[in-house]
């Protein structure tokens, strides 16, 4: 968890807030390779769901994806090529809504800890029901001359069972 | 039911009625004739290592608590109060000293015995409180940590039920003295597909691999899979055993170089030799992928893909209706393996198989499409084809030394049809 005493100043906040908007736009127009280029080579990309336990117990999140650059690249390559995917061909129609952005200064200059909420709306062709996935996103961002890169991303989905099937979309 | 007398499976022509894969009436009969009479997998013992640990699962279509009681034995209890039916546990897992119903307060010991209703003094004096515990599954047994239960009190033992497939299961779940452990809670997802598609896929559907999994089998990081698919058939085979179980073993030709053993950590190999017999160790030496199904709805796979760790994973295809299932998916490693290896097995396992697996996402898409497109009276007039089973059904491999009946090549539908024939036989039994 980021140190919440070190909120970034307004100028940095606006830049950091814009970043997930641009990122969501890339994913929604299926520019997956451009999206993947936003990650550092050291990326760790984690998505979790929860075990529903009694309220007295600590929250029990566990990874359903925990990937490095190579593994994530293969996942991105697979859904980027229409000949290599069934789950994303025809394409899932998606909208990603990102909100509740908070940002803090990270461990060194140029590093930021950002939090946001993401709501993914996904409609599969031929499926009568649409899927909604809501999650809390925690990112470690590194700023370089080209803007921000994502060095670590954790998405904690507010679900114990993925009720609309396997998840082929990126978060 | 109109298919009751004749069955759903046409053994002469290698066809199966689509009704078997979409009908809610068939689902209802499956619960009665298969799921409430068969050994059903529920959990692994390492999910509930401590006294009072429990997980909530489903046995047939009944919600159950799988709990380790004070005697350190595993009990399976109906998750419904004997008073007015509320659930004792409304989450999925936890640890408790007792079960107290939140509705009116009936309290039970963790072995299910009724401790107090809170109003015992208002009951008649001859009330037999001893008979008012949580309803237990009459048969609960473990096979190397794999916990199964059976609602049928006259059931044969789990060992007898597993029979020859046990030899193969042992090779994956009892190959070190410490056994296997679950590395994370199960992934869970719903899919709008009939549960049997999952069981059939794992018992031996080699034909789907190059097309369904065109992505992973084409991309460089999974080259091993692509090469494996190309060579499928000659050096691989199906094994079928009594009760409808079976598995498919790839790359197991005697005399083949032992090129697949290097993916196991060296530190574990002496332990394999200690726990397994020579034939089982030899199988591990050659094996690339073993994928199988324990009738009716437990599947397992050990596969070497991607970076090379051999993730052992277990899948439960839990029927929700005729056209929907909930899938639970666990990843395992040897208890004695070091943490770094376990972490890699887990990550690799998730990447390929699981709620977001690069294999599973395409399976689910196509299984749901098969179920959806079959759910109409026109489609129902045209049965599914299992015809590539027919030329091979009566000609098992004669050189198979290990348990079960083997069939070559491994890209036929022999094992799948074997499963459907067993399913059909059980579905046509009327005695209760």
Coordinates of C-alpha atoms in Angstrom, one line a residue:
Chain A
X1 CA 0.0 0.0 0.0
X2 CA 1.3 3.4 -0.9
X3 CA 2.3 6.0 1.7
X4 CA -0.9 8.1 1.7
X5 CA 0.9 11.0 3.3
X6 CA 2.8 11.8 0.1
X7 CA 0.1 12.7 -2.4
X8 CA 1.4 14.1 -5.6
X9 CA 1.0 17.7 -6.6
X10 CA -1.7 18.8 -8.9
X11 CA 0.4 18.8 -12.1
X12 CA 1.6 15.2 -11.5
X13 CA -1.9 14.2 -10.5
X14 CA -3.4 15.4 -13.7
X15 CA -0.7 13.6 -15.7
X16 CA -1.2 10.4 -13.8
X17 CA -5.0 10.6 -14.1
X18 CA -4.8 10.9 -17.8
X19 CA -2.6 7.9 -18.1
X20 CA -5.2 5.2 -17.4
X21 CA -7.7 7.0 -19.6
X22 CA -5.3 6.7 -22.6
X23 CA -4.6 3.2 -21.6
X24 CA -8.3 2.3 -21.5
X25 CA -8.8 3.8 -24.9
X26 CA -6.0 1.6 -26.4
X27 CA -7.6 -1.5 -24.9
X28 CA -11.1 -0.6 -26.0
X29 CA -9.9 -0.1 -29.6
X30 CA -8.0 -3.3 -29.4
X31 CA -4.6 -1.8 -29.8
X32 CA -3.2 -4.5 -27.6
X33 CA 0.4 -4.3 -28.7
X34 CA 0.5 -0.5 -28.2
X35 CA -0.9 -1.2 -24.7
X36 CA 1.8 -3.8 -24.0
X37 CA 4.5 -1.3 -25.0
X38 CA 3.4 0.7 -21.9
X39 CA 5.0 -1.9 -19.6
X40 CA 8.6 -2.1 -18.5
X41 CA 10.6 -5.2 -19.2
X42 CA 10.4 -6.0 -15.5
X43 CA 6.6 -6.0 -15.5
X44 CA 4.7 -8.1 -13.0
X45 CA 1.1 -8.2 -14.0
X46 CA -1.2 -9.7 -11.4
X47 CA -5.0 -10.2 -11.3
X48 CA -6.7 -11.6 -8.2
X49 CA -10.1 -12.9 -7.1
X50 CA -11.1 -13.6 -3.5
X51 CA -12.1 -16.5 -1.4
X52 CA -15.3 -15.6 0.4
X53 CA -14.4 -16.0 4.0
X54 CA -16.1 -14.9 7.3
X55 CA -15.9 -11.2 7.9
X56 CA -13.7 -11.8 10.9
X57 CA -11.0 -13.3 8.7
X58 CA -8.5 -11.2 6.8
X59 CA -9.4 -10.6 3.1
X60 CA -8.2 -13.6 1.1
X61 CA -7.1 -12.6 -2.4
X62 CA -5.2 -14.9 -4.7
X63 CA -3.8 -14.6 -8.1
X64 CA -5.6 -15.9 -11.2
X65 CA -2.8 -14.4 -13.4
X66 CA 0.7 -13.6 -12.2
X67 CA 2.8 -12.9 -15.3
X68 CA 6.1 -11.5 -16.3
X69 CA 7.0 -9.8 -19.6
X70 CA 7.3 -13.1 -21.5
X71 CA 4.1 -14.6 -20.3
X72 CA 2.1 -11.4 -20.8
X73 CA 3.6 -11.0 -24.3
X74 CA 2.3 -14.4 -25.3
X75 CA -1.2 -13.6 -23.9
X76 CA -1.2 -10.3 -25.8
X77 CA 0.1 -11.9 -29.0
X78 CA -2.6 -14.6 -28.9
X79 CA -5.5 -12.2 -28.7
X80 CA -3.9 -9.7 -31.1
X81 CA -3.9 -12.1 -34.0
X82 CA -7.4 -13.0 -35.3
X83 CA -6.0 -16.4 -36.5
X84 CA -4.8 -17.3 -33.0
X85 CA -7.8 -16.7 -30.9
X86 CA -11.4 -17.9 -30.6
X87 CA -12.2 -16.1 -27.3
X88 CA -11.5 -12.7 -29.0
X89 CA -12.6 -13.5 -32.5
X90 CA -15.2 -12.1 -33.2
X91 CA -13.9 -9.4 -30.9
X92 CA -15.4 -8.8 -27.5
X93 CA -17.0 -5.4 -27.4
X94 CA -15.7 -3.6 -24.4
X95 CA -15.7 -0.3 -22.4
X96 CA -13.4 0.3 -19.6
X97 CA -14.3 2.9 -17.1
X98 CA -11.5 4.1 -14.8
X99 CA -12.1 6.3 -11.8
X100 CA -11.2 7.1 -8.2
X101 CA -7.6 7.8 -9.2
X102 CA -5.2 8.5 -6.4
X103 CA -1.5 9.0 -6.8
X104 CA 1.5 9.1 -4.4
X105 CA 5.2 9.7 -4.7
X106 CA 7.0 6.3 -4.8
X107 CA 10.3 5.1 -3.5
X108 CA 12.5 7.3 -5.6
X109 CA 12.3 10.3 -8.0
X110 CA 10.2 9.5 -11.0
X111 CA 8.4 6.6 -9.4
X112 CA 4.7 6.9 -8.5
X113 CA 2.2 4.6 -6.8
X114 CA -1.2 5.0 -8.4
X115 CA -4.5 3.5 -7.5
X116 CA -7.7 3.5 -9.4
X117 CA -11.0 1.6 -9.9
X118 CA -11.7 -0.2 -13.1
X119 CA -15.1 -1.3 -14.4
X120 CA -14.9 -3.5 -17.5
X121 CA -18.1 -3.9 -19.5
X122 CA -17.7 -6.8 -22.0
X123 CA -20.2 -8.1 -24.5
X124 CA -19.5 -11.3 -26.4
X125 CA -21.1 -11.6 -29.8
X126 CA -23.9 -14.1 -29.7
X127 CA -24.1 -14.0 -25.9
X128 CA -27.3 -12.6 -24.5
X129 CA -25.7 -11.5 -21.3
X130 CA -23.0 -8.9 -20.9
X131 CA -20.2 -9.2 -18.3
X132 CA -19.1 -6.7 -15.7
X133 CA -15.8 -7.0 -13.9
X134 CA -15.0 -4.4 -11.2
X135 CA -11.6 -4.1 -9.6
X136 CA -9.2 -2.0 -7.7
X137 CA -6.0 -1.3 -9.6
X138 CA -2.7 -0.7 -7.9
X139 CA 0.1 0.4 -10.3
X140 CA 3.7 1.3 -9.9
X141 CA 4.5 3.8 -12.6
X142 CA 7.9 5.0 -13.8
X143 CA 8.2 8.3 -15.6
X144 CA 10.7 8.6 -18.4
X145 CA 11.1 10.9 -21.4
X146 CA 8.2 9.3 -23.2
X147 CA 5.8 9.5 -20.3
X148 CA 4.7 6.8 -17.9
X149 CA 5.5 3.1 -18.0
X150 CA 3.8 0.5 -15.8
X151 CA 6.4 -1.5 -13.7
X152 CA 3.9 -3.4 -11.6
X153 CA 0.1 -3.8 -11.9
X154 CA -2.2 -5.6 -9.5
X155 CA -5.9 -5.7 -10.2
X156 CA -8.0 -7.0 -7.3
X157 CA -11.3 -8.1 -8.8
X158 CA -14.3 -8.0 -6.5
X159 CA -15.4 -11.5 -7.3
X160 CA -15.0 -15.0 -5.9
X161 CA -16.4 -16.7 -9.0
X162 CA -16.1 -15.4 -12.5
X163 CA -19.8 -15.6 -13.2
X164 CA -19.4 -14.8 -16.9
X165 CA -16.8 -17.4 -17.8
X166 CA -13.1 -17.2 -18.4
X167 CA -11.5 -13.8 -18.8
X168 CA -9.8 -13.1 -22.1
X169 CA -9.8 -9.3 -21.8
X170 CA -6.9 -7.3 -20.3
X171 CA -7.3 -5.1 -17.3
Chain B
X1 CA -38.3 -40.0 -20.5
X2 CA -38.4 -40.9 -24.1
X3 CA -34.7 -41.9 -24.3
X4 CA -34.9 -44.0 -21.2
X5 CA -35.3 -47.4 -22.8
X6 CA -33.1 -46.9 -25.8
X7 CA -30.6 -44.6 -24.2
X8 CA -28.9 -41.6 -25.6
X9 CA -25.9 -43.4 -27.1
X10 CA -26.0 -45.2 -30.4
X11 CA -23.1 -47.7 -30.0
X12 CA -23.6 -49.1 -33.5
X13 CA -23.2 -45.8 -35.3
X14 CA -21.0 -43.9 -32.8
X15 CA -23.6 -41.2 -32.2
X16 CA -24.9 -39.4 -29.1
X17 CA -28.1 -37.5 -28.8
X18 CA -27.7 -33.8 -28.3
X19 CA -30.4 -34.0 -25.7
X20 CA -27.7 -35.5 -23.4
X21 CA -25.8 -32.2 -23.6
X22 CA -28.6 -29.6 -23.2
X23 CA -31.6 -31.0 -21.4
X24 CA -32.5 -30.0 -17.9
X25 CA -34.5 -33.2 -17.6
X26 CA -31.3 -35.1 -18.3
X27 CA -29.5 -33.0 -15.7
X28 CA -32.1 -33.9 -13.2
X29 CA -31.7 -37.6 -14.0
X30 CA -27.9 -37.2 -13.8
X31 CA -28.2 -35.9 -10.3
X32 CA -30.3 -38.9 -9.3
X33 CA -28.6 -41.7 -11.2
X34 CA -25.0 -40.6 -11.4
X35 CA -24.1 -37.7 -9.0
X36 CA -25.9 -39.1 -6.0
X37 CA -24.5 -42.6 -6.5
X38 CA -20.9 -42.0 -7.7
X39 CA -17.8 -41.0 -5.9
X40 CA -17.5 -37.2 -6.4
X41 CA -14.3 -35.2 -5.8
X42 CA -14.7 -32.4 -3.4
X43 CA -11.4 -31.0 -2.1
X44 CA -7.8 -31.8 -1.4
X45 CA -6.7 -32.5 2.2
X46 CA -4.1 -29.8 2.0
X47 CA -6.9 -27.2 1.6
X48 CA -8.0 -28.0 5.1
X49 CA -4.7 -28.9 7.0
X50 CA -5.8 -27.8 10.5
X51 CA -8.5 -29.0 12.8
X52 CA -11.6 -26.8 12.2
X53 CA -10.6 -25.8 8.7
X54 CA -13.4 -26.1 6.2
X55 CA -14.3 -25.4 2.6
X56 CA -17.8 -25.3 1.2
X57 CA -18.4 -27.4 -2.0
X58 CA -21.3 -29.2 -3.7
X59 CA -21.9 -32.9 -3.7
X60 CA -24.4 -33.7 -6.5
X61 CA -26.5 -30.6 -6.2
X62 CA -26.4 -30.4 -2.4
X63 CA -24.2 -27.8 -0.7
X64 CA -21.8 -29.4 1.7
X65 CA -19.2 -28.4 4.3
X66 CA -15.9 -30.4 4.0
X67 CA -14.3 -30.0 7.4
X68 CA -11.4 -31.5 9.4
X69 CA -12.9 -32.4 12.8
X70 CA -11.4 -32.7 16.2
X71 CA -10.5 -36.3 15.6
X72 CA -8.4 -35.1 12.6
X73 CA -10.7 -36.9 10.1
X74 CA -12.6 -35.3 7.2
X75 CA -16.3 -35.0 7.5
X76 CA -18.7 -34.0 4.7
X77 CA -21.9 -32.4 6.1
X78 CA -24.9 -31.0 4.4
X79 CA -24.7 -27.2 4.7
X80 CA -28.2 -26.8 5.8
X81 CA -29.6 -26.6 9.4
X82 CA -31.7 -29.5 10.6
X83 CA -34.2 -26.9 12.0
X84 CA -35.3 -24.7 9.1
X85 CA -32.6 -25.2 6.5
X86 CA -30.4 -22.1 6.6
X87 CA -26.8 -22.5 5.6
X88 CA -24.4 -22.9 8.5
X89 CA -21.5 -21.5 6.4
X90 CA -22.3 -18.8 3.9
X91 CA -18.8 -18.2 2.7
X92 CA -16.5 -20.5 0.8
X93 CA -13.8 -21.4 3.4
X94 CA -12.8 -20.7 7.0
X95 CA -11.8 -22.2 10.3
X96 CA -14.3 -22.8 13.2
X97 CA -14.7 -24.5 16.5
X98 CA -18.4 -25.2 15.8
X99 CA -21.2 -24.5 13.4
X100 CA -23.9 -22.2 14.7
X101 CA -27.0 -21.5 12.6
X102 CA -27.5 -17.8 12.2
X103 CA -31.3 -18.2 11.8
X104 CA -32.4 -19.5 15.2
X105 CA -29.1 -20.5 16.9
X106 CA -29.0 -24.3 16.6
X107 CA -25.3 -25.2 17.4
X108 CA -23.4 -28.1 16.1
X109 CA -19.9 -29.6 16.9
X110 CA -17.5 -29.6 13.9
X111 CA -18.2 -33.3 13.4
X112 CA -21.8 -32.3 12.8
X113 CA -23.3 -33.5 16.1
X114 CA -26.1 -31.3 17.5
X115 CA -24.8 -29.5 20.7
X116 CA -27.9 -27.5 21.5
X117 CA -31.0 -26.0 19.8
X118 CA -30.9 -23.3 22.4
X119 CA -34.5 -24.3 23.3
X120 CA -33.9 -28.0 24.3
X121 CA -36.2 -27.5 27.3
X122 CA -39.1 -26.9 25.0
X123 CA -38.8 -30.2 23.2
X124 CA -40.6 -33.3 24.3
X125 CA -38.6 -35.4 26.8
X126 CA -38.2 -38.4 24.4
X127 CA -36.6 -36.2 21.7
X128 CA -33.6 -37.9 20.2
X129 CA -31.1 -35.1 19.9
X130 CA -28.4 -37.5 18.9
X131 CA -30.1 -38.1 15.6
X132 CA -30.5 -34.4 14.8
X133 CA -26.9 -33.6 13.7
X134 CA -26.0 -32.1 10.4
X135 CA -26.7 -34.7 7.6
X136 CA -23.3 -36.4 6.9
X137 CA -22.3 -37.9 3.6
X138 CA -22.3 -41.6 4.5
X139 CA -19.1 -42.3 2.5
X140 CA -16.0 -40.1 2.6
X141 CA -12.6 -41.4 1.5
X142 CA -9.3 -39.9 0.4
X143 CA -7.0 -41.2 -2.3
X144 CA -3.5 -39.7 -1.7
X145 CA -5.1 -36.5 -0.4
X146 CA -7.9 -36.3 -3.0
X147 CA -11.1 -36.2 -0.9
X148 CA -14.2 -37.9 -2.5
X149 CA -17.6 -38.5 -1.1
X150 CA -20.6 -40.5 -2.1
X151 CA -24.3 -40.1 -1.0
X152 CA -25.0 -43.7 -1.6
X153 CA -24.5 -45.7 1.6
X154 CA -24.2 -48.9 -0.3
X155 CA -21.4 -47.6 -2.5
X156 CA -18.3 -49.7 -3.3
X157 CA -15.1 -48.4 -1.8
X158 CA -13.3 -45.5 -3.4
X159 CA -10.3 -47.8 -4.2
X160 CA -12.6 -50.2 -6.0
X161 CA -14.4 -47.4 -7.8
X162 CA -11.1 -46.0 -9.1
X163 CA -9.7 -49.4 -10.0
X164 CA -7.0 -49.4 -12.6
X165 CA -7.0 -45.6 -13.1
X166 CA -5.7 -45.4 -9.5
X167 CA -2.3 -46.5 -10.8
X168 CA -2.0 -43.5 -13.0
X169 CA -3.4 -41.1 -10.4
X170 CA -0.8 -42.4 -8.0
X171 CA 1.9 -41.4 -10.4
X172 CA 0.8 -37.8 -10.2
X173 CA -0.5 -37.5 -6.6
X174 CA 1.7 -39.9 -4.6
X175 CA 5.1 -39.8 -6.2
X176 CA 6.9 -38.4 -3.2
X177 CA 6.5 -39.4 0.5
X178 CA 5.0 -36.0 1.3
X179 CA 2.5 -36.2 -1.5
X180 CA 1.1 -33.3 -3.4
X181 CA -0.1 -30.0 -2.1
X182 CA -2.6 -27.4 -3.4
X183 CA -0.7 -24.2 -4.2
X184 CA -3.6 -21.8 -4.1
X185 CA -7.4 -21.8 -3.7
X186 CA -9.3 -23.0 -6.7
X187 CA -10.0 -20.7 -9.6
X188 CA -13.8 -20.7 -10.1
X189 CA -15.8 -19.7 -13.1
X190 CA -19.2 -20.3 -14.7
X191 CA -19.5 -21.5 -18.3
X192 CA -22.7 -21.9 -20.2
X193 CA -21.8 -25.3 -21.4
X194 CA -22.8 -28.8 -20.4
X195 CA -20.4 -30.3 -17.8
X196 CA -19.7 -33.5 -19.9
X197 CA -17.9 -31.5 -22.5
X198 CA -15.2 -30.9 -19.9
X199 CA -15.0 -34.5 -18.9
X200 CA -14.8 -35.6 -22.5
X201 CA -12.2 -33.0 -23.3
X202 CA -9.9 -34.3 -20.7
X203 CA -10.5 -38.0 -21.1
X204 CA -9.2 -37.9 -24.6
X205 CA -10.0 -35.2 -27.1
X206 CA -6.7 -34.9 -28.9
X207 CA -8.5 -33.8 -32.0
X208 CA -9.4 -30.4 -30.6
X209 CA -5.9 -29.4 -29.7
X210 CA -4.5 -28.1 -32.9
X211 CA -7.7 -26.1 -33.8
X212 CA -9.1 -24.9 -30.5
X213 CA -5.6 -24.2 -29.2
X214 CA -4.2 -22.7 -32.4
X215 CA -3.0 -19.7 -30.4
X216 CA -0.7 -21.4 -27.8
X217 CA 0.2 -24.1 -30.3
X218 CA 1.5 -21.5 -32.8
X219 CA 3.2 -19.0 -30.6
X220 CA 6.9 -19.6 -30.1
X221 CA 6.8 -19.8 -26.4
X222 CA 4.7 -22.9 -26.7
X223 CA 6.6 -24.6 -29.4
X224 CA 6.6 -27.8 -27.5
X225 CA 2.9 -28.1 -27.7
X226 CA 2.8 -27.5 -31.5
X227 CA 5.4 -30.1 -32.1
X228 CA 3.5 -32.4 -29.7
X229 CA 0.3 -32.0 -31.7
X230 CA 2.0 -32.7 -35.0
X231 CA 3.4 -36.0 -33.7
X232 CA 0.2 -37.0 -31.9
X233 CA -1.0 -40.4 -32.6
X234 CA 1.9 -42.8 -33.2
X235 CA 3.7 -42.5 -29.9
X236 CA 0.7 -41.7 -27.7
X237 CA -2.4 -43.7 -26.6
X238 CA -5.7 -43.6 -24.7
X239 CA -6.2 -45.7 -21.6
X240 CA -9.7 -46.7 -20.5
X241 CA -10.7 -48.4 -17.2
X242 CA -13.8 -49.8 -15.6
X243 CA -16.5 -47.3 -14.3
X244 CA -15.9 -45.0 -17.3
X245 CA -12.5 -43.5 -16.3
X246 CA -9.7 -42.9 -18.7
X247 CA -6.7 -40.8 -19.7
X248 CA -4.5 -40.0 -22.7
X249 CA -0.8 -40.3 -22.5
X250 CA 1.4 -38.6 -25.1
X251 CA 5.0 -39.4 -26.0
X252 CA 5.3 -42.7 -24.3
X253 CA 6.8 -45.0 -26.9
X254 CA 9.1 -47.5 -25.3
X255 CA 12.7 -46.7 -26.3
X256 CA 12.1 -43.0 -26.8
X257 CA 14.8 -40.8 -25.3
X258 CA 13.9 -39.7 -21.8
X259 CA 13.6 -36.1 -22.9
X260 CA 10.8 -35.2 -20.7
X261 CA 12.3 -36.0 -17.3
X262 CA 14.5 -32.9 -17.1
X263 CA 11.5 -30.7 -16.3
X264 CA 11.2 -32.3 -12.9
X265 CA 13.5 -30.9 -10.2
X266 CA 16.5 -33.2 -9.7
X267 CA 16.0 -33.1 -5.9
X268 CA 12.6 -34.8 -6.4
X269 CA 13.7 -37.7 -8.6
X270 CA 15.1 -39.9 -5.8
X271 CA 11.8 -39.4 -4.0
X272 CA 9.9 -40.6 -7.1
X273 CA 11.9 -43.7 -7.1
X274 CA 11.1 -44.2 -3.4
X275 CA 7.4 -43.8 -3.8
X276 CA 6.6 -45.2 -7.2
X277 CA 7.2 -48.6 -8.8
X278 CA 9.6 -49.0 -11.7
X279 CA 6.9 -48.8 -14.4
X280 CA 5.4 -45.6 -12.9
X281 CA 8.9 -44.0 -12.8
X282 CA 9.5 -45.1 -16.4
X283 CA 6.2 -43.4 -17.4
X284 CA 7.4 -40.1 -15.8
X285 CA 10.6 -40.4 -17.7
X286 CA 9.0 -40.3 -21.1
X287 CA 5.7 -38.6 -20.5
X288 CA 5.0 -35.2 -22.1
X289 CA 1.3 -34.8 -21.2
X290 CA -1.1 -36.9 -19.3
X291 CA -4.7 -35.8 -19.3
X292 CA -7.6 -37.8 -17.9
X293 CA -11.0 -37.9 -16.3
X294 CA -12.3 -39.8 -13.3
X295 CA -16.0 -40.5 -14.0
X296 CA -18.0 -38.4 -13.8
X297 CA -16.6 -35.0 -13.4
X298 CA -13.0 -34.9 -12.1
X299 CA -10.3 -34.2 -14.6
X300 CA -6.5 -33.9 -14.2
X301 CA -3.6 -32.9 -16.4
X302 CA 0.1 -32.9 -16.1
X303 CA 1.6 -31.0 -18.9
X304 CA 4.9 -29.5 -19.9
X305 CA 4.3 -26.3 -21.7
X306 CA 5.9 -22.9 -21.9
X307 CA 8.9 -22.5 -19.6
X308 CA 8.9 -26.2 -18.8
X309 CA 7.6 -26.8 -15.3
X310 CA 5.2 -29.7 -15.2
X311 CA 2.1 -28.2 -13.6
X312 CA -0.3 -30.8 -12.2
X313 CA -3.7 -29.4 -12.3
X314 CA -7.1 -30.7 -11.4
X315 CA -10.4 -29.6 -12.7
X316 CA -13.9 -30.2 -11.4
X317 CA -16.8 -29.8 -13.9
X318 CA -19.7 -29.1 -11.6
X319 CA -23.1 -29.2 -13.3
X320 CA -25.3 -26.2 -12.6
X321 CA -28.0 -27.1 -15.1
X322 CA -28.2 -28.9 -18.5
X323 CA -26.5 -25.9 -20.1
X324 CA -24.2 -24.5 -17.4
X325 CA -21.4 -25.6 -15.2
X326 CA -19.1 -24.1 -12.6
X327 CA -15.5 -25.0 -13.0
X328 CA -13.0 -25.3 -10.1
X329 CA -9.4 -25.5 -11.0
X330 CA -6.5 -26.3 -8.7
X331 CA -2.7 -26.4 -9.3
X332 CA -0.5 -28.8 -7.4
X333 CA 3.2 -29.4 -6.7
X334 CA 5.2 -31.9 -4.6
X335 CA 5.2 -30.9 -0.9
X336 CA 9.0 -31.4 -0.9
X337 CA 9.7 -29.1 -3.8
X338 CA 11.3 -25.7 -3.0
X339 CA 9.2 -22.6 -2.9
X340 CA 10.7 -21.1 -6.0
X341 CA 9.7 -24.2 -8.0
X342 CA 6.2 -24.1 -6.5
X343 CA 5.8 -20.5 -7.5
X344 CA 6.9 -21.2 -11.0
X345 CA 4.5 -24.2 -11.3
X346 CA 1.7 -22.1 -10.0
X347 CA 2.3 -19.1 -12.4
X348 CA 2.8 -21.5 -15.3
X349 CA -0.3 -23.4 -14.4
X350 CA -2.4 -20.2 -14.3
X351 CA -1.0 -18.9 -17.5
X352 CA -2.1 -22.0 -19.4
X353 CA -5.1 -23.3 -17.5
X354 CA -7.4 -21.6 -15.2
X355 CA -9.9 -18.7 -15.1
X356 CA -7.8 -16.7 -17.5
X357 CA -5.6 -19.4 -19.1
X358 CA -4.5 -19.0 -22.6
X359 CA -5.8 -22.5 -23.3
X360 CA -8.9 -22.4 -21.3
X361 CA -10.3 -19.2 -22.7
X362 CA -10.6 -20.7 -26.1
X363 CA -12.1 -24.0 -24.8
X364 CA -14.8 -22.1 -22.9
X365 CA -15.7 -20.0 -25.8
X366 CA -16.2 -23.0 -28.1
X367 CA -17.9 -25.2 -25.5
X368 CA -20.5 -22.5 -24.8
X369 CA -21.1 -22.1 -28.5
X370 CA -21.7 -25.9 -28.9
X371 CA -24.2 -25.8 -26.1
X372 CA -25.9 -22.7 -27.3
X373 CA -26.2 -23.9 -30.9
X374 CA -27.5 -27.3 -29.8
X375 CA -30.3 -26.0 -27.6
X376 CA -33.1 -26.0 -30.2
X377 CA -35.4 -28.7 -31.6
X378 CA -33.9 -28.6 -35.1
X379 CA -30.4 -29.2 -33.9
X380 CA -31.6 -31.9 -31.5
X381 CA -32.6 -34.1 -34.5
X382 CA -29.0 -34.4 -35.4
X383 CA -26.8 -36.3 -32.9
X384 CA -23.2 -35.6 -32.1
X385 CA -20.6 -37.7 -33.9
X386 CA -18.1 -39.9 -32.1
X387 CA -17.6 -42.0 -35.1
X388 CA -13.8 -42.0 -35.0
X389 CA -14.2 -44.3 -32.0
X390 CA -15.8 -47.1 -33.9
X391 CA -12.9 -48.6 -35.9
X392 CA -10.8 -48.8 -32.7
X393 CA -13.2 -49.7 -29.9
X394 CA -12.6 -53.5 -30.2
X395 CA -8.9 -53.5 -30.9
X396 CA -7.0 -52.6 -27.8
X397 CA -3.2 -52.4 -27.9
X398 CA -1.9 -55.8 -27.0
X399 CA 1.6 -54.6 -25.9
X400 CA 0.2 -52.5 -23.0
X401 CA 1.8 -53.7 -19.8
X402 CA 0.2 -51.2 -17.4
X403 CA -3.3 -51.2 -15.9
X404 CA -6.3 -50.5 -18.0
X405 CA -7.0 -51.1 -21.7
X406 CA -4.9 -49.0 -24.1
X407 CA -5.9 -47.9 -27.6
X408 CA -3.7 -46.5 -30.3
X409 CA -3.6 -44.0 -31.9
X410 CA -4.4 -41.2 -29.4
X411 CA -6.3 -39.0 -31.8
X412 CA -9.5 -41.0 -32.0
X413 CA -12.6 -40.7 -29.9
X414 CA -12.3 -44.1 -28.2
X415 CA -11.9 -42.7 -24.6
X416 CA -14.7 -40.2 -25.1
X417 CA -17.1 -42.8 -26.4
X418 CA -16.1 -45.1 -23.5
X419 CA -17.1 -42.4 -21.1
X420 CA -20.5 -41.8 -22.9
X421 CA -21.3 -45.5 -22.9
X422 CA -20.7 -45.7 -19.2
X423 CA -22.8 -42.6 -18.7
X424 CA -25.6 -44.1 -20.8
X425 CA -25.6 -47.3 -18.9
X426 CA -26.0 -45.5 -15.6
X427 CA -28.6 -43.2 -16.9
X428 CA -30.7 -46.2 -18.0
X429 CA -30.7 -47.9 -14.6
X430 CA -33.9 -47.4 -12.9
X431 CA -33.4 -48.9 -9.5
X432 CA -33.0 -46.3 -6.7

